[in-house]
Amino acid sequence: MSTFEYSEKVVEHYENPRNVGVLEDANGVGVVGNPTCGDVMKLSIKVENERIVDAKFKTFGCGAAIASSSMLTEMVKGKTLDEVMEITNKAVAEALDGLPKVKLHCSVLAEDALRAAIDDYRKNQKNKH
Amino acid sequence: MSTFEYSEKVVEHYENPRNVGVLEDANGVGVVGNPTCGDVMKLSIKVENERIVDAKFKTFGCGAAIASSSMLTEMVKGKTLDEVMEITNKAVAEALDGLPKVKLHCSVLAEDALRAAIDDYRKNQKNKH
Amino acid sequence: MKPIYMDHHATTPLDPRVLEIMLPYLQEHFGNPSSSTHIYGEIAKKAVEAAREQVVQLLNAQNPAEIIFTSCATESNNMVLKGAVALSKVENPEIITIATEHKAILDTLKRLNRQGVVTRLAKIDKYGIVDLDSIKEMINDRTILITIQAANSEIGTLQPLRSIGQIAKEHNIPFHTDAVQALGKIKVDVEKDHIDFLSISAHKMYGPKGVGALYLRKGHRIAPLLDGGGQERGVRSGTLNVPGIIGLGKAAEIAGSDLTGEADRVRQLRDMLINGVLERIDQTTLNGHPTLRLPNNANLSFSYIEGESLILACKAFAVSTGSACSSETLKSSYVLKAIGVPDSLAHSSIRFGLGKSNTKEDITLLLDTLEKNVKRLRDMSPLYEMAQQGIDVDKFEWGEHKH
Amino acid sequence: MKPIYMDHHATTPLDPRVLEIMLPYLQEHFGNPSSSTHIYGEIAKKAVEAAREQVVQLLNAQNPAEIIFTSCATESNNMVLKGAVALSKVENPEIITIATEHKAILDTLKRLNRQGVVTRLAKIDKYGIVDLDSIKEMINDRTILITIQAANSEIGTLQPLRSIGQIAKEHNIPFHTDAVQALGKIKVDVEKDHIDFLSISAHKMYGPKGVGALYLRKGHRIAPLLDGGGQERGVRSGTLNVPGIIGLGKAAEIAGSDLTGEADRVRQLRDMLINGVLERIDQTTLNGHPTLRLPNNANLSFSYIEGESLILACKAFAVSTGSACSSETLKSSYVLKAIGVPDSLAHSSIRFGLGKSNTKEDITLLLDTLEKNVKRLRDMSPLYEMAQQGIDVDKFEWGEHKH
Ligand SMILES: Cc1ncc(COP(=O)(O)O)c(C=O)c1O
Ligand SMILES: Cc1ncc(COP(=O)(O)O)c(C=O)c1O
């Protein structure tokens, strides 16, 4: 897991991660991963009119996992749920100017976290009705 | 067969061997060794009144073989046959300030050559009578 | 500026005194020690024999012929295990070892297992120290070797060599120790410790890479791993790595002299680091034994933080998460696992390998850096948040493993 | 003053350009290439990969992954033979080779013979060149490998690699060549020559001792000889000898460029030496092929004179009687024996291994020295005397062998 294969963008996001934390008024939260495997990601989103108006993350994981989470929050903010459904792990990795092969699973984790947060939002919506 | 284990005396005798050649008037000649093994020694002696009055050698062999032959001729000259019978390979090696272990057989060859030359002398004497 | 090097278990810089003594043998004295007909060979041979003597001194061996030069400790370890098995007449021979050995022991045993060799893992405690009774219980007619390392490269735990050697001797079983991490840090004495085989790697003790040695007690035989020109009395063929061997010799000499002053100096730095972390940062633990450990090793777990991310944060320092050889993979340390550290915590561990270049100032800076970044990363960690809420992350029902 | 070095088959001096490039890696760039968490490891890794590329270039390999770094050619040879046998599913597998291979091949095969491996020796002619038909005849279902050297270290004979490779390819049998003596002297191209495995030793081509390589064509597998940390894609564990590898890389680069100018220069010196001896000194013979030989090798027999005594006389020159590895023993060369040189003549042989430092003046001085001392020693030789008298010393009835 050579850290020297990290792009400048990964390092920058790792060092200055955007949107760290938990949204007080989130209406969708996804927690994925497993500490046994070395990474856990928690994504909280606030959806208004089928649009993500805010997002925050907390991540236990390597530099790539933190950068992927940070990048993901940037990518989803302001987009509609339909739009974000098109964000794949590949898109996250590309937005970071690529990830080392052994670190690609970190972007998968980010995608999973997004799906989980949206599922949670939908479930919450259903339960309300 | 490290030549660096040779004593100064061995080198000196190799570089300036004494008594090289074949005695024209030898009455005892010994040839021992085998070219297949890498050394052959020819010793010719002239015996008068049971005393070796002259000796010469020719040797095909390594530096130690040449030095042993040279030393042997020096050691036998002027000695009676009884006296030289006491010259062993060990004595030759010691006179050369020692020989490397793997070269000890060269002094054995010298002793063998001496025995062979004396045997030849005795045979010649018998045949005369 | 390059980071401050604190990964001395992975490798060490070459001591300038070692390089200095090697240089002529990388230049004018280039002969092959087997070349017996000229002075080039003779000079090389003499230097190699002097180096052998230096290794003899370090180990308190009896005879220079007991030292076989190899290319590294991996080779020495492979040689002993495979070489002992090759000469053994026992069917399904057994080798006693422990689960925290270096891969050069464990993976070699795995290969031998395919040939019917049985690996018996003696019990270890939570610090990684072998249970002597467990060794005794495992010994039987088929036991052909006990191999237990002197010191662990990840957690620094020292093994009771003398007691193991005593048991081996009583049962007339050869005892091998991989002493790679121990030499120059603690005294290893093949006589007093009853060691029959011992592996060395020069580059772990400020010597050059590409050279190692095997101590092979007189009277013990192993089959060679490398056949050929018959160098090293036929036990290890191949042209001798003259500059490397000379470097190993000098490194061995220096290692011997380091046992008094340098080992103590580093031990103080290590304690400053360990105590500093445990006192200043909550939820941290020391892996390995508190005192029976290498003077230069500190292996610490920072709960709720993934190790690599912390390493990335401490970029002024060169440290690692475990053994260099396994850090290319994503698996957590098998050593930490073997002493019962949960996987989550294993991922939160960093190995600090101190060395000659490290100073008190380095430790002060390191402690500040750790404190600051642990806080930063915990603030970012969902696990820390859960823990704060009283949830036990190790008992929490996580989703299935994805990779 | 040191003697003029003419033993370049035993080992070569380090090219100053090689040492220069190695030095930083013996100093500030001391990292372990497996240390992936810090810049020390990264710098080392990059340099190792650059060296791998240089070896790729020399051999015209296709892929850096085909180059495995080892500690010497002895290791490379052992690895191929033992590693191929270990993975073979054939019962009593057969390996085709020739009687003039280096001991690292022949003695490895001897050990494998004990495990049921069968060595098939292909015929060679009086120059030591393999008979291609003999190889073809020996190939059968159980043949798992053909191993034939590129060039002989004693008599310099070159083998027809391309033809052998073609045969191997047609029969779908892997082909290994020990190219230790050939690299930098003749072009060896793993593609054109259909070579699947190839052994290298750096110190035979002006690189450092303690490092070698094995070319391992993609798609071919062998079992590792050294198990452990999993370096070199698991085929050769052990911390990489970074300075050594970098030296090997540079030496490979230089070797490639030497093929044009330097090889020709040395060939001229060699011919001057061979022709000079054969013309000026009677009863001398050249061993090995007159033209299909290494440009730097001259192996000459001086009848009726024992080789060591002549070497002792030529003390201004560092030469040897045969391979460095066997010159500690008193046995005459098995290589000369294998090409039918009688024992007596084998004892009268000297190997001249020329190299970069040798000049025309050296050869002139050598020829004078030889002429003078051959005369001196023949005057002292009982065999010469017999020959003068018309006695054939090889047919003469000598007494029994004493030792
Ligand atoms: C305890 C131990 N044994 C063996 C080795 C292997 O040493 P080398 O890579 O030099 O062969 C190492 C180094 O990683 C080690 O720490
Ligand atoms: C043809 C050949 N193969 C293999 C070797 C072995 O090389 P090393 O001693 O570097 O392992 C040599 C050197 O003696 C050689 O000449």
mmCIF file of N, CA, C and O in Angstrom, chain B residues 69-128:
data_model
loop_
_atom_site.group_PDB
_atom_site.id
_atom_site.type_symbol
_atom_site.label_atom_id
_atom_site.label_comp_id
_atom_site.label_asym_id
_atom_site.label_seq_id
_atom_site.Cartn_x
_atom_site.Cartn_y
_atom_site.Cartn_z
ATOM 1 N N SER B 69 62.871 -31.098 -4.384
ATOM 2 C CA SER B 69 63.939 -31.805 -5.086
ATOM 3 C C SER B 69 65.265 -31.099 -4.874
ATOM 4 O O SER B 69 66.293 -31.717 -4.569
ATOM 5 N N SER B 70 65.223 -29.789 -5.050
ATOM 6 C CA SER B 70 66.429 -28.989 -4.911
ATOM 7 C C SER B 70 67.010 -29.152 -3.505
ATOM 8 O O SER B 70 68.203 -29.411 -3.320
ATOM 9 N N MET B 71 66.141 -29.038 -2.504
ATOM 10 C CA MET B 71 66.588 -29.161 -1.119
ATOM 11 C C MET B 71 67.161 -30.547 -0.861
ATOM 12 O O MET B 71 68.199 -30.707 -0.212
ATOM 13 N N LEU B 72 66.486 -31.549 -1.428
ATOM 14 C CA LEU B 72 66.954 -32.913 -1.208
ATOM 15 C C LEU B 72 68.386 -33.095 -1.703
ATOM 16 O O LEU B 72 69.228 -33.657 -0.988
ATOM 17 N N THR B 73 68.677 -32.591 -2.907
ATOM 18 C CA THR B 73 70.031 -32.761 -3.434
ATOM 19 C C THR B 73 71.057 -32.113 -2.511
ATOM 20 O O THR B 73 72.129 -32.644 -2.274
ATOM 21 N N GLU B 74 70.700 -30.972 -1.960
ATOM 22 C CA GLU B 74 71.607 -30.299 -1.021
ATOM 23 C C GLU B 74 71.833 -31.144 0.220
ATOM 24 O O GLU B 74 72.936 -31.205 0.751
ATOM 25 N N MET B 75 70.752 -31.764 0.665
ATOM 26 C CA MET B 75 70.822 -32.495 1.927
ATOM 27 C C MET B 75 71.625 -33.784 1.800
ATOM 28 O O MET B 75 72.230 -34.235 2.762
ATOM 29 N N VAL B 76 71.576 -34.404 0.615
ATOM 30 C CA VAL B 76 72.230 -35.720 0.510
ATOM 31 C C VAL B 76 73.714 -35.632 0.169
ATOM 32 O O VAL B 76 74.478 -36.549 0.479
ATOM 33 N N LYS B 77 74.086 -34.530 -0.470
ATOM 34 C CA LYS B 77 75.466 -34.453 -0.943
ATOM 35 C C LYS B 77 76.450 -34.526 0.220
ATOM 36 O O LYS B 77 76.333 -33.789 1.195
ATOM 37 N N GLY B 78 77.418 -35.425 0.105
ATOM 38 C CA GLY B 78 78.464 -35.549 1.112
ATOM 39 C C GLY B 78 78.113 -36.521 2.226
ATOM 40 O O GLY B 78 78.960 -36.873 3.054
ATOM 41 N N LYS B 79 76.841 -36.986 2.257
ATOM 42 C CA LYS B 79 76.441 -37.902 3.338
ATOM 43 C C LYS B 79 76.635 -39.342 2.902
ATOM 44 O O LYS B 79 76.564 -39.687 1.715
ATOM 45 N N THR B 80 76.877 -40.218 3.882
ATOM 46 C CA THR B 80 76.983 -41.652 3.579
ATOM 47 C C THR B 80 75.577 -42.187 3.329
ATOM 48 O O THR B 80 74.573 -41.578 3.716
ATOM 49 N N LEU B 81 75.516 -43.350 2.687
ATOM 50 C CA LEU B 81 74.215 -43.943 2.392
ATOM 51 C C LEU B 81 73.461 -44.246 3.690
ATOM 52 O O LEU B 81 72.238 -44.097 3.761
ATOM 53 N N ASP B 82 74.196 -44.643 4.718
ATOM 54 C CA ASP B 82 73.545 -44.881 6.012
ATOM 55 C C ASP B 82 72.913 -43.592 6.534
ATOM 56 O O ASP B 82 71.789 -43.579 7.020
ATOM 57 N N GLU B 83 73.712 -42.522 6.433
ATOM 58 C CA GLU B 83 73.198 -41.233 6.914
ATOM 59 C C GLU B 83 71.948 -40.791 6.154
ATOM 60 O O GLU B 83 70.965 -40.370 6.757
ATOM 61 N N VAL B 84 71.986 -40.901 4.830
ATOM 62 C CA VAL B 84 70.838 -40.392 4.066
ATOM 63 C C VAL B 84 69.597 -41.246 4.275
ATOM 64 O O VAL B 84 68.477 -40.783 4.076
ATOM 65 N N MET B 85 69.787 -42.514 4.686
ATOM 66 C CA MET B 85 68.602 -43.342 4.920
ATOM 67 C C MET B 85 67.738 -42.735 6.025
ATOM 68 O O MET B 85 66.570 -43.059 6.156
ATOM 69 N N GLU B 86 68.318 -41.850 6.793
ATOM 70 C CA GLU B 86 67.552 -41.224 7.878
ATOM 71 C C GLU B 86 66.807 -39.958 7.429
ATOM 72 O O GLU B 86 66.051 -39.380 8.192
ATOM 73 N N ILE B 87 67.053 -39.547 6.215
ATOM 74 C CA ILE B 87 66.357 -38.359 5.719
ATOM 75 C C ILE B 87 64.930 -38.745 5.326
ATOM 76 O O ILE B 87 64.712 -39.562 4.437
ATOM 77 N N THR B 88 63.977 -38.176 6.020
ATOM 78 C CA THR B 88 62.574 -38.479 5.731
ATOM 79 C C THR B 88 61.953 -37.306 4.982
ATOM 80 O O THR B 88 62.563 -36.231 4.879
ATOM 81 N N ASN B 89 60.740 -37.496 4.516
ATOM 82 C CA ASN B 89 60.039 -36.396 3.848
ATOM 83 C C ASN B 89 59.856 -35.235 4.822
ATOM 84 O O ASN B 89 59.900 -34.076 4.458
ATOM 85 N N LYS B 90 59.633 -35.582 6.082
ATOM 86 C CA LYS B 90 59.449 -34.541 7.100
ATOM 87 C C LYS B 90 60.685 -33.652 7.204
ATOM 88 O O LYS B 90 60.591 -32.425 7.327
ATOM 89 N N ALA B 91 61.851 -34.310 7.142
ATOM 90 C CA ALA B 91 63.099 -33.553 7.237
ATOM 91 C C ALA B 91 63.231 -32.591 6.063
ATOM 92 O O ALA B 91 63.661 -31.439 6.232
ATOM 93 N N VAL B 92 62.849 -33.052 4.880
ATOM 94 C CA VAL B 92 62.909 -32.176 3.696
ATOM 95 C C VAL B 92 61.976 -30.984 3.882
ATOM 96 O O VAL B 92 62.352 -29.825 3.667
ATOM 97 N N ALA B 93 60.750 -31.276 4.304
ATOM 98 C CA ALA B 93 59.777 -30.194 4.499
ATOM 99 C C ALA B 93 60.278 -29.210 5.550
ATOM 100 O O ALA B 93 60.196 -27.992 5.381
ATOM 101 N N GLU B 94 60.841 -29.734 6.614
ATOM 102 C CA GLU B 94 61.337 -28.847 7.678
ATOM 103 C C GLU B 94 62.498 -27.988 7.195
ATOM 104 O O GLU B 94 62.573 -26.804 7.524
ATOM 105 N N ALA B 95 63.348 -28.593 6.411
ATOM 106 C CA ALA B 95 64.484 -27.836 5.885
ATOM 107 C C ALA B 95 64.011 -26.678 5.006
ATOM 108 O O ALA B 95 64.712 -25.681 4.839
ATOM 109 N N LEU B 96 62.798 -26.839 4.463
ATOM 110 C CA LEU B 96 62.233 -25.763 3.623
ATOM 111 C C LEU B 96 61.372 -24.810 4.453
ATOM 112 O O LEU B 96 60.593 -24.022 3.921
ATOM 113 N N ASP B 97 61.482 -24.899 5.749
ATOM 114 C CA ASP B 97 60.641 -24.117 6.671
ATOM 115 C C ASP B 97 59.158 -24.453 6.490
ATOM 116 O O ASP B 97 58.279 -23.585 6.618
ATOM 117 N N GLY B 98 58.903 -25.706 6.178
ATOM 118 C CA GLY B 98 57.517 -26.171 6.086
ATOM 119 C C GLY B 98 56.924 -26.059 4.702
ATOM 120 O O GLY B 98 57.384 -25.274 3.877
ATOM 121 N N LEU B 99 55.904 -26.888 4.482
ATOM 122 C CA LEU B 99 55.177 -26.878 3.214
ATOM 123 C C LEU B 99 53.688 -26.790 3.532
ATOM 124 O O LEU B 99 53.242 -27.273 4.577
ATOM 125 N N PRO B 100 52.911 -26.154 2.647
ATOM 126 C CA PRO B 100 51.454 -26.158 2.858
ATOM 127 C C PRO B 100 50.960 -27.609 2.910
ATOM 128 O O PRO B 100 51.521 -28.481 2.250
ATOM 129 N N LYS B 101 49.922 -27.823 3.671
ATOM 130 C CA LYS B 101 49.377 -29.172 3.849
ATOM 131 C C LYS B 101 49.176 -29.904 2.524
ATOM 132 O O LYS B 101 49.586 -31.046 2.369
ATOM 133 N N VAL B 102 48.524 -29.213 1.596
ATOM 134 C CA VAL B 102 48.215 -29.882 0.326
ATOM 135 C C VAL B 102 49.466 -30.168 -0.497
ATOM 136 O O VAL B 102 49.392 -30.821 -1.526
ATOM 137 N N LYS B 103 50.621 -29.683 -0.030
ATOM 138 C CA LYS B 103 51.852 -29.867 -0.778
ATOM 139 C C LYS B 103 52.799 -30.855 -0.092
ATOM 140 O O LYS B 103 53.914 -31.092 -0.574
ATOM 141 N N LEU B 104 52.376 -31.395 1.020
ATOM 142 C CA LEU B 104 53.269 -32.300 1.750
ATOM 143 C C LEU B 104 53.677 -33.499 0.895
ATOM 144 O O LEU B 104 54.787 -34.025 1.035
ATOM 145 N N HIS B 105 52.779 -33.911 -0.013
ATOM 146 C CA HIS B 105 53.112 -35.063 -0.854
ATOM 147 C C HIS B 105 54.355 -34.817 -1.707
ATOM 148 O O HIS B 105 54.995 -35.754 -2.146
ATOM 149 N N CYS B 106 54.693 -33.539 -1.943
ATOM 150 C CA CYS B 106 55.877 -33.231 -2.743
ATOM 151 C C CYS B 106 57.144 -33.671 -2.019
ATOM 152 O O CYS B 106 58.097 -34.151 -2.633
ATOM 153 N N SER B 107 57.147 -33.510 -0.692
ATOM 154 C CA SER B 107 58.323 -33.934 0.063
ATOM 155 C C SER B 107 58.376 -35.463 0.122
ATOM 156 O O SER B 107 59.448 -36.062 0.147
ATOM 157 N N VAL B 108 57.194 -36.082 0.136
ATOM 158 C CA VAL B 108 57.145 -37.545 0.094
ATOM 159 C C VAL B 108 57.767 -38.030 -1.211
ATOM 160 O O VAL B 108 58.543 -38.987 -1.238
ATOM 161 N N LEU B 109 57.447 -37.330 -2.280
ATOM 162 C CA LEU B 109 57.996 -37.691 -3.587
ATOM 163 C C LEU B 109 59.518 -37.609 -3.556
ATOM 164 O O LEU B 109 60.208 -38.473 -4.110
ATOM 165 N N ALA B 110 60.038 -36.581 -2.902
ATOM 166 C CA ALA B 110 61.484 -36.416 -2.817
ATOM 167 C C ALA B 110 62.106 -37.602 -2.068
ATOM 168 O O ALA B 110 63.107 -38.192 -2.488
ATOM 169 N N GLU B 111 61.483 -37.971 -0.963
ATOM 170 C CA GLU B 111 61.988 -39.109 -0.195
ATOM 171 C C GLU B 111 61.946 -40.373 -1.074
ATOM 172 O O GLU B 111 62.908 -41.147 -1.118
ATOM 173 N N ASP B 112 60.838 -40.549 -1.780
ATOM 174 C CA ASP B 112 60.693 -41.708 -2.661
ATOM 175 C C ASP B 112 61.790 -41.733 -3.731
ATOM 176 O O ASP B 112 62.344 -42.784 -4.050
ATOM 177 N N ALA B 113 62.089 -40.563 -4.273
ATOM 178 C CA ALA B 113 63.107 -40.481 -5.325
ATOM 179 C C ALA B 113 64.468 -40.895 -4.772
ATOM 180 O O ALA B 113 65.236 -41.615 -5.420
ATOM 181 N N LEU B 114 64.748 -40.451 -3.544
ATOM 182 C CA LEU B 114 66.014 -40.810 -2.910
ATOM 183 C C LEU B 114 66.099 -42.325 -2.732
ATOM 184 O O LEU B 114 67.091 -42.960 -3.104
ATOM 185 N N ARG B 115 65.020 -42.912 -2.168
ATOM 186 C CA ARG B 115 65.011 -44.366 -1.974
ATOM 187 C C ARG B 115 65.213 -45.089 -3.308
ATOM 188 O O ARG B 115 65.984 -46.041 -3.408
ATOM 189 N N ALA B 116 64.527 -44.603 -4.335
ATOM 190 C CA ALA B 116 64.604 -45.263 -5.646
ATOM 191 C C ALA B 116 66.013 -45.170 -6.212
ATOM 192 O O ALA B 116 66.535 -46.137 -6.786
ATOM 193 N N ALA B 117 66.666 -44.030 -6.027
ATOM 194 C CA ALA B 117 68.021 -43.855 -6.552
ATOM 195 C C ALA B 117 68.991 -44.782 -5.825
ATOM 196 O O ALA B 117 69.882 -45.401 -6.442
ATOM 197 N N ILE B 118 68.828 -44.902 -4.524
ATOM 198 C CA ILE B 118 69.723 -45.773 -3.750
ATOM 199 C C ILE B 118 69.491 -47.238 -4.132
ATOM 200 O O ILE B 118 70.435 -48.001 -4.334
ATOM 201 N N ASP B 119 68.189 -47.589 -4.261
ATOM 202 C CA ASP B 119 67.893 -48.955 -4.693
ATOM 203 C C ASP B 119 68.571 -49.251 -6.023
ATOM 204 O O ASP B 119 69.150 -50.329 -6.229
ATOM 205 N N ASP B 120 68.491 -48.262 -6.910
ATOM 206 C CA ASP B 120 69.098 -48.443 -8.229
ATOM 207 C C ASP B 120 70.606 -48.612 -8.105
ATOM 208 O O ASP B 120 71.211 -49.476 -8.753
ATOM 209 N N TYR B 121 71.211 -47.809 -7.229
ATOM 210 C CA TYR B 121 72.665 -47.913 -7.015
ATOM 211 C C TYR B 121 73.027 -49.310 -6.519
ATOM 212 O O TYR B 121 73.939 -49.958 -7.021
ATOM 213 N N ARG B 122 72.258 -49.811 -5.527
ATOM 214 C CA ARG B 122 72.538 -51.134 -4.955
ATOM 215 C C ARG B 122 72.393 -52.219 -6.031
ATOM 216 O O ARG B 122 73.203 -53.140 -6.113
ATOM 217 N N LYS B 123 71.327 -52.072 -6.858
ATOM 218 C CA LYS B 123 71.107 -53.055 -7.904
ATOM 219 C C LYS B 123 72.303 -53.067 -8.865
ATOM 220 O O LYS B 123 72.818 -54.114 -9.237
ATOM 221 N N ASN B 124 72.724 -51.841 -9.215
ATOM 222 C CA ASN B 124 73.865 -51.728 -10.119
ATOM 223 C C ASN B 124 75.105 -52.388 -9.526
ATOM 224 O O ASN B 124 75.867 -53.054 -10.218
ATOM 225 N N GLN B 125 75.334 -52.191 -8.237
ATOM 226 C CA GLN B 125 76.493 -52.778 -7.561
ATOM 227 C C GLN B 125 76.427 -54.297 -7.642
ATOM 228 O O GLN B 125 77.399 -54.967 -7.964
ATOM 229 N N LYS B 126 75.207 -54.833 -7.311
ATOM 230 C CA LYS B 126 75.026 -56.288 -7.330
ATOM 231 C C LYS B 126 75.350 -56.839 -8.714
ATOM 232 O O LYS B 126 76.065 -57.813 -8.866
ATOM 233 N N ASN B 127 74.779 -56.175 -9.747
ATOM 234 C CA ASN B 127 74.965 -56.663 -11.108
ATOM 235 C C ASN B 127 76.441 -56.691 -11.509
ATOM 236 O O ASN B 127 76.870 -57.529 -12.285
ATOM 237 N N LYS B 128 77.193 -55.721 -10.952
ATOM 238 C CA LYS B 128 78.631 -55.657 -11.272
ATOM 239 C C LYS B 128 79.352 -56.898 -10.790
ATOM 240 O O LYS B 128 80.240 -57.406 -11.417
#
